[in-house]
Short mmCIF file of C-alpha atoms in Angstrom, two decimals:
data_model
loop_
_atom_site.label_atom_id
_atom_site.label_comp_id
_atom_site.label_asym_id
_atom_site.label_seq_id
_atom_site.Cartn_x
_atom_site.Cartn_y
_atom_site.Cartn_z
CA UNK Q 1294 -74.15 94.76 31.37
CA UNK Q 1295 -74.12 96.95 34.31
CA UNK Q 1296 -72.82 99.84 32.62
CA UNK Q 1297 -75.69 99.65 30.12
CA UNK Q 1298 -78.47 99.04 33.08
CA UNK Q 1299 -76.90 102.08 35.15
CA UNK Q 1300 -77.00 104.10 31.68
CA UNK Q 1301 -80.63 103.39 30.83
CA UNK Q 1302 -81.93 103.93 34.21
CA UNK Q 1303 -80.06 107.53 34.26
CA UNK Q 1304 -81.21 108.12 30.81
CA UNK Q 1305 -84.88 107.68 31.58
CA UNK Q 1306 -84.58 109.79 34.89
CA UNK Q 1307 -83.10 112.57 31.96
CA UNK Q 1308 -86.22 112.09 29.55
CA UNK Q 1309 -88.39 112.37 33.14
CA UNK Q 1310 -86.65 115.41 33.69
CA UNK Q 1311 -86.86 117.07 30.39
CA UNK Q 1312 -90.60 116.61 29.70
CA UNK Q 1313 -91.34 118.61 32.77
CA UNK Q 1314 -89.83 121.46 30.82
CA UNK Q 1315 -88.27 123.58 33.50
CA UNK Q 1316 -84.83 123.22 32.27
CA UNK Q 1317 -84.26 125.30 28.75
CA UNK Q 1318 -82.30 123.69 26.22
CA UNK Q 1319 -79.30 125.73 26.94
CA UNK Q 1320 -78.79 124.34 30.31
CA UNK Q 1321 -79.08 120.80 29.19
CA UNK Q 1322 -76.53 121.47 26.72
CA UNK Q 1323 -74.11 123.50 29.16
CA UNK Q 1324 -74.67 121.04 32.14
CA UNK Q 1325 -73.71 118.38 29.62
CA UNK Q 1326 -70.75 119.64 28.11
CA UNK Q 1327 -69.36 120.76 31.71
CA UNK Q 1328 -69.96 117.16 32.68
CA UNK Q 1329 -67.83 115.98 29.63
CA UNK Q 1330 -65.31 118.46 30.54
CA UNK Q 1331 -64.86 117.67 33.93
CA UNK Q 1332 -65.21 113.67 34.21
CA UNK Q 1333 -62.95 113.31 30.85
CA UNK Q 1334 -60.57 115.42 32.58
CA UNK Q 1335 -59.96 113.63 36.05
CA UNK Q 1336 -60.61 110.30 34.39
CA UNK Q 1337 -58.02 110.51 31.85
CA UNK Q 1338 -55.62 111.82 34.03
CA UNK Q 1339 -56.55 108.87 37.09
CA UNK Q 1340 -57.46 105.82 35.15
CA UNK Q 1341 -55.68 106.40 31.77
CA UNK Q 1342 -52.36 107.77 31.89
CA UNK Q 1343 -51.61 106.98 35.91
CA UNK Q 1344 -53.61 104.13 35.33
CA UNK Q 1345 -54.79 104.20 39.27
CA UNK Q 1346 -58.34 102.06 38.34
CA UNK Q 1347 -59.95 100.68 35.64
CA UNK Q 1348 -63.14 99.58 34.17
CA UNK Q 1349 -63.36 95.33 33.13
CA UNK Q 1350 -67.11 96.57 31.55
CA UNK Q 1351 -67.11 93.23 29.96
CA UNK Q 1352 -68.29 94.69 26.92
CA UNK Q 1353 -64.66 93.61 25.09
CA UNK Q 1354 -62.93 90.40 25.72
CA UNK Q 1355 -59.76 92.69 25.33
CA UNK Q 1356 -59.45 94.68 28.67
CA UNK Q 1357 -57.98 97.67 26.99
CA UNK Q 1358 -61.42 98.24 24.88
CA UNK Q 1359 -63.00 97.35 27.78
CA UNK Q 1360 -61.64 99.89 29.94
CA UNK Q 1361 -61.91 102.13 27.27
CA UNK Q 1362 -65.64 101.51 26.42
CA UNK Q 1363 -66.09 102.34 30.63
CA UNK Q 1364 -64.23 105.68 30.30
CA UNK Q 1365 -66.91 106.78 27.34
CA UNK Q 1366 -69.84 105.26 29.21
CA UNK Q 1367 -68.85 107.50 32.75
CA UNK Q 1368 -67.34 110.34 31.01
CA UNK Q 1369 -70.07 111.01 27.92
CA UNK Q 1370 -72.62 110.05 29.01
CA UNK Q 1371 -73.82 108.64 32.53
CA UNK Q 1372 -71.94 111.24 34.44
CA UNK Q 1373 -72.98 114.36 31.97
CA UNK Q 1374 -76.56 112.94 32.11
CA UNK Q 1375 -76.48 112.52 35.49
CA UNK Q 1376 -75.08 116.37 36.00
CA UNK Q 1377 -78.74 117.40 33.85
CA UNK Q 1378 -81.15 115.54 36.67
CA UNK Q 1379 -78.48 117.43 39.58
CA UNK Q 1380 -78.82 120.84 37.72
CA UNK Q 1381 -82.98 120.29 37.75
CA UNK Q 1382 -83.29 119.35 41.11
CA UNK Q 1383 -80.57 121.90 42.86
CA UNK Q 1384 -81.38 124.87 40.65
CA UNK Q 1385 -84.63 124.46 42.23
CA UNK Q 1386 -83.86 124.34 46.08
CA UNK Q 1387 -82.81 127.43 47.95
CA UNK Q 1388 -79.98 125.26 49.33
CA UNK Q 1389 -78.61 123.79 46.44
CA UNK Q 1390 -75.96 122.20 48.31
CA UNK Q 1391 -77.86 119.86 50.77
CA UNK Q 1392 -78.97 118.07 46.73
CA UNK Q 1393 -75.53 117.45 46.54
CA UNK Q 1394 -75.25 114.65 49.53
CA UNK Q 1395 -77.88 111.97 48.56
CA UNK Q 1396 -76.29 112.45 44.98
CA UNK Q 1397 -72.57 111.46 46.11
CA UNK Q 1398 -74.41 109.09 48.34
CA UNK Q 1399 -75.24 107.61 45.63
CA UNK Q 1400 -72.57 107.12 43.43
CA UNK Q 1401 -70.56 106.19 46.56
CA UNK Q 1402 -72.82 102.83 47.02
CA UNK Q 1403 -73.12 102.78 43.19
CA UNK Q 1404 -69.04 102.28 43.26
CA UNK Q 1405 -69.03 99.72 45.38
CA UNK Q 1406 -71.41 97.40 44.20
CA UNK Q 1407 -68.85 98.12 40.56
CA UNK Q 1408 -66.17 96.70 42.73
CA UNK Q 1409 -68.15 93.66 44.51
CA UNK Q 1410 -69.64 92.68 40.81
CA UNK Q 1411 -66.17 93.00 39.33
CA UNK Q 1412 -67.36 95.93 37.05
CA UNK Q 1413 -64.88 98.24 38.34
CA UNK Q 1414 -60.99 97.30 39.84
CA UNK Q 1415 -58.61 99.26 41.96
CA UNK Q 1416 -54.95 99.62 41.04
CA UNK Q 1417 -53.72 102.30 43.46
CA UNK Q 1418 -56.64 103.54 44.37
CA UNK Q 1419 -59.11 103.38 47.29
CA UNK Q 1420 -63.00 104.09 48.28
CA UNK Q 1421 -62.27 106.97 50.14
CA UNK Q 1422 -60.75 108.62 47.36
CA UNK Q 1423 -63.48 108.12 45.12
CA UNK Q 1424 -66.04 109.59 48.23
CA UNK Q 1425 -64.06 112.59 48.16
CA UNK Q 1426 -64.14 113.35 44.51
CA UNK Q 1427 -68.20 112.47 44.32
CA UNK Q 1428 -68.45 114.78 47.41
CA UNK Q 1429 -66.48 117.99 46.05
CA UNK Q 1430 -67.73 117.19 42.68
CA UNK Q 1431 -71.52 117.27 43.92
CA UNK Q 1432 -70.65 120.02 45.66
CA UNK Q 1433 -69.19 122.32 42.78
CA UNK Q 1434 -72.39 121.02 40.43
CA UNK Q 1435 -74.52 122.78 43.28
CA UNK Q 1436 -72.57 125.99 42.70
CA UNK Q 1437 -72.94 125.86 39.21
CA UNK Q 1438 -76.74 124.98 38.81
CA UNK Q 1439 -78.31 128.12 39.63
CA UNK Q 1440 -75.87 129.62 37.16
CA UNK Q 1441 -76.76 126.57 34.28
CA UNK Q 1442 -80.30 126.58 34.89
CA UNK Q 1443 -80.60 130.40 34.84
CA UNK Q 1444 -77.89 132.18 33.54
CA UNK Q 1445 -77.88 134.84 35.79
CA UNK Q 1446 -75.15 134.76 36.30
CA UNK Q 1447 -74.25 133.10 33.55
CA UNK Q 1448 -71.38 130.75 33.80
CA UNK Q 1449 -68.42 132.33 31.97
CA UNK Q 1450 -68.44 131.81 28.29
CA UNK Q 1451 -64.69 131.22 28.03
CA UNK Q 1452 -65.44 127.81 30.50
CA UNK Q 1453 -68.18 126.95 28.37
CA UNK Q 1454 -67.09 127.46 25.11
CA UNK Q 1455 -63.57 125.17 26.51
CA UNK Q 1456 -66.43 122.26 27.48
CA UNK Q 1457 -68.25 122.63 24.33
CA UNK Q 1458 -64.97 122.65 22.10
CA UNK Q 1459 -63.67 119.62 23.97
CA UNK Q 1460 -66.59 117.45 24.09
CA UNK Q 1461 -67.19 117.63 20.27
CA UNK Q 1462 -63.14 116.96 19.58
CA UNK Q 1463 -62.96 114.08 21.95
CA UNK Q 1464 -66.08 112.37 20.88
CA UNK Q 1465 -65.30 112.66 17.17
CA UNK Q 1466 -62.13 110.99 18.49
CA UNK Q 1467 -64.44 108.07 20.46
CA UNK Q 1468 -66.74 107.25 17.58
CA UNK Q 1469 -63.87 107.17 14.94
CA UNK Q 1470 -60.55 106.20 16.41
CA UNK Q 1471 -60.37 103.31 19.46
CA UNK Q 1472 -62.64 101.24 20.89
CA UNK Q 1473 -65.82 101.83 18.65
CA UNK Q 1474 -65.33 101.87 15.21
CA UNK Q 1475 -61.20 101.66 15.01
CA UNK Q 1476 -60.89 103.08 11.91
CA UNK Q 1477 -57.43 104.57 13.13
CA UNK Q 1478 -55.15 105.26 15.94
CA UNK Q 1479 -52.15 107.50 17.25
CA UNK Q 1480 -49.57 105.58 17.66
CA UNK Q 1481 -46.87 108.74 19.21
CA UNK Q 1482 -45.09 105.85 21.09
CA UNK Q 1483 -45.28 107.61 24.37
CA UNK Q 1484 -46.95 105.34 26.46
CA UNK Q 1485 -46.34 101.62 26.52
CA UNK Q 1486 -50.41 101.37 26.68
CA UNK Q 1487 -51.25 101.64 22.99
CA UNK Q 1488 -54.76 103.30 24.04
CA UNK Q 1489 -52.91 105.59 26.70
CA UNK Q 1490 -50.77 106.58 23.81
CA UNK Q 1491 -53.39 107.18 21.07
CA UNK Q 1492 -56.07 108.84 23.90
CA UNK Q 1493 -53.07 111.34 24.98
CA UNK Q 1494 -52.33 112.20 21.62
CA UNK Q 1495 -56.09 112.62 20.60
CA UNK Q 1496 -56.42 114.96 24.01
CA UNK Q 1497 -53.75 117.34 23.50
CA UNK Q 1498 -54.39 117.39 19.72
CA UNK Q 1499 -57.81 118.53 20.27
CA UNK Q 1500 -57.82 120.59 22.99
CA UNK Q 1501 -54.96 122.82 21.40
CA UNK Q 1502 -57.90 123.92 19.13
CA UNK Q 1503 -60.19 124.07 21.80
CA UNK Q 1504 -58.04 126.72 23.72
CA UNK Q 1505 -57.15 128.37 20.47
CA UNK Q 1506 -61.07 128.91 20.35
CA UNK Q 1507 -61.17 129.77 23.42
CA UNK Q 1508 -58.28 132.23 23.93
CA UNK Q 1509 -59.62 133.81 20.21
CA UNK Q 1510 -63.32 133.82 19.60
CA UNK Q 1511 -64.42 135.34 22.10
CA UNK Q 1512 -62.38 138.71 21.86
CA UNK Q 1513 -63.13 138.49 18.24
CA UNK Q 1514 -66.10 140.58 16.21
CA UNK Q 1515 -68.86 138.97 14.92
CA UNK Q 1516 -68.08 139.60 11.47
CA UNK Q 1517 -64.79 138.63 11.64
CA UNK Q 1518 -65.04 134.78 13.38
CA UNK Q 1519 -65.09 132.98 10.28
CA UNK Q 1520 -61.81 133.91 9.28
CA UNK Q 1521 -60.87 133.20 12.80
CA UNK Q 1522 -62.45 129.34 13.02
CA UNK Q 1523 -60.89 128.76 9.25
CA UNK Q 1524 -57.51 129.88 11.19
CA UNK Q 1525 -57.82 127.28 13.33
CA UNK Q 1526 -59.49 124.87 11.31
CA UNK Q 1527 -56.23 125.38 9.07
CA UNK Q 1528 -54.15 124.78 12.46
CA UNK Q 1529 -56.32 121.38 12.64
CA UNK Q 1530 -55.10 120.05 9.19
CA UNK Q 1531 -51.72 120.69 9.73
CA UNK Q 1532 -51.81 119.12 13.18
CA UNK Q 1533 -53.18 115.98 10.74
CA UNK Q 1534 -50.53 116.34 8.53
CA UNK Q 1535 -47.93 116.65 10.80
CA UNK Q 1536 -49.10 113.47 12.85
CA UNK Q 1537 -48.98 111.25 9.63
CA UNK Q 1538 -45.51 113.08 8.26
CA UNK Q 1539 -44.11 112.02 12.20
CA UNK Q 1540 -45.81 108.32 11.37
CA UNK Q 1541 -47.82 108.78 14.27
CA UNK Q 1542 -51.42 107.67 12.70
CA UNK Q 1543 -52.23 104.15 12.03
CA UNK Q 1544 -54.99 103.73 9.15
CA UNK Q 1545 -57.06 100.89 9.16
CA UNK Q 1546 -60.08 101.77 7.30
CA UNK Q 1547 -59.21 105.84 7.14
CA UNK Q 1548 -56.67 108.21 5.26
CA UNK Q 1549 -54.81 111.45 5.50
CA UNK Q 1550 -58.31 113.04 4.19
CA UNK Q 1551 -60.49 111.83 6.79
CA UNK Q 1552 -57.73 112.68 9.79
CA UNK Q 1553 -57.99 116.75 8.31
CA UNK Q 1554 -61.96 116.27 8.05
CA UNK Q 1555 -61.78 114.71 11.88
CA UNK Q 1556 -60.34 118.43 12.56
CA UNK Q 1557 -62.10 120.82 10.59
CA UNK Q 1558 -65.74 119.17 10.78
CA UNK Q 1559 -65.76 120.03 14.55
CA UNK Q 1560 -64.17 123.74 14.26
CA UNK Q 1561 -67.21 123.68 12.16
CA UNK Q 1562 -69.83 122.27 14.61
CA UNK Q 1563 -68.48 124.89 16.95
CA UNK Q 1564 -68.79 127.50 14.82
CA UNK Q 1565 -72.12 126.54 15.01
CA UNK Q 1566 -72.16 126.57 18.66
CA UNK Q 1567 -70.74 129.69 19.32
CA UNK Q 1568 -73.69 131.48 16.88
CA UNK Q 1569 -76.15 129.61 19.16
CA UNK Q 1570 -74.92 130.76 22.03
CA UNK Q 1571 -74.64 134.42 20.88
CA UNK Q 1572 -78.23 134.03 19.42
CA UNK Q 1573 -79.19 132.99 22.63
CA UNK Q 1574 -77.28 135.52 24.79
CA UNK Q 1575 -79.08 138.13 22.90
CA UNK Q 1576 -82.57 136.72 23.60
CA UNK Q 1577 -81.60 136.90 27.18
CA UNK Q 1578 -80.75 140.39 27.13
CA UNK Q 1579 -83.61 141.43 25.53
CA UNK Q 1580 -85.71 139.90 27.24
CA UNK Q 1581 -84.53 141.34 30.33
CA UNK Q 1582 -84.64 144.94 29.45
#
């Protein structure tokens, strides 16, 4: 339950934020998919696969979903919102940095009352360490903001484009595999953790495409990044087929089909994205000249 209060407070500070209309849709969307990239990144690699903390949400009487079902709330959205209200206020000040303290502040206290309610439990892990991360992570949002908020500069496409890639790949993999609707699962047998095992294999499945996009779509003419996203849309069905030749997918209510579709549908979607954002870089220029 405190997951959900902490996520509808932070969500109605966001809708506070947006009405004001000082941030443009771009940033939101950047500042978002930066958050994504950066909290899925450390949080995988601290609470999943070294498995230092973890999350008893007590959303799931099984503490794997439950842990699980914490990593989505902090990773997609609490944290990512949370990054939107930093970008408004910091991209604001002329010292974006001091916004940064009463933010970690804040997440610092936040933490511990996890741990006192018994929302949040330490493995190998300790307060300080968390402090540090909030601090430098507060601190890197405050470089950033002037850069989200008004692109000039811009941050580099490459990073966003990475973010943007990943956060549409990994929450296809959320909403579809394990904990929400468990339609399937990786099974790759590397981790004795069955959701270690099928999140590691989801993560390095997905963001092979997403630095394939990277790497390729950028350097690539207009005209000619279709054929490029159907490349790697192509390299995203036979990463499906390979997993279920290896026996590495478990179907529960899903099929070879749907794995190919879980692949290609994004490519699509960031396709999409990467028009947008050309669309929008043009705007920018011309409205600058």
């Amino acid at each position: 339950m405190l997951y959900l209060i902490n996520l509808g407070i932070i969500t109605l500070w966001l809708i506070v934020v947006l009405c004001k209309r000082k941030l443009s849709t771009h940033a939101v969307v950047t500042a978002y998919v930066i958050g994504v990239g950066c909290a899925d990144l450390f949080e995988g690699l601290f609470n999943l696969f070294l498995g230092l903390y973890k999350f008893p949400t007590q959303l799931r009487a099984d503490p794997y979903y439950a842990n699980e079902l914490g990593v989505i709330f902090a990773d997609f959205l609490i944290l990512p919102f949370t990054l939107i209200v930093f970008v408004y206020y910091a991209s604001r000040s002329n010292h974006p940095w001091r916004i940064s303290l009463p933010f970690a502040i804040a997440h610092i206290v936040m933490e511990l009352v996890y741990l006192q309610l018994g929302y949040m439990t330490y493995v190998h892990w300790h307060i300080w360490l968390s402090a540090f991360f909030y601090v430098a992570g507060f601190r890197f949002g405050a470089y950033l903001a002037p850069r989200i908020a008004t692109y000039d500069p811009p941050v580099p496409y490459r990073v966003r484009l990475l973010c943007f890639s990943h956060m549409i790949l990994m929450w296809t993999s959320a909403v579809f595999a394990l904990p929400i609707l468990k339609l399937y699962r990786f099974k790759p047998g590397l981790f004795q953790d069955f959701m270690a095992d099928c999140r590691f294999a989801e993560l390095v499945s997905g963001d092979i495409l997403s630095v394939l996009c990277t790497i390729f779509v950028p350097m690539t003419p207009r005209k000619r990044k279709p054929l490029v996203f159907a490349a790697i849309a192509l390299v995203g069905a036979a990463v499906a087929v390979f997993s279920d030749y290896m026996g590495w997918l478990v179907y529960y209510r899903w099929n070879l089909f749907l794995t190919i579709l879980r692949y290609v549908v994004p490519v699509g979607i960031i396709m999409l994205y990467d028009r947008w954002e050309a669309n929008y870089k043009a705007r920018a220029i011309a409205d600058a000249a």
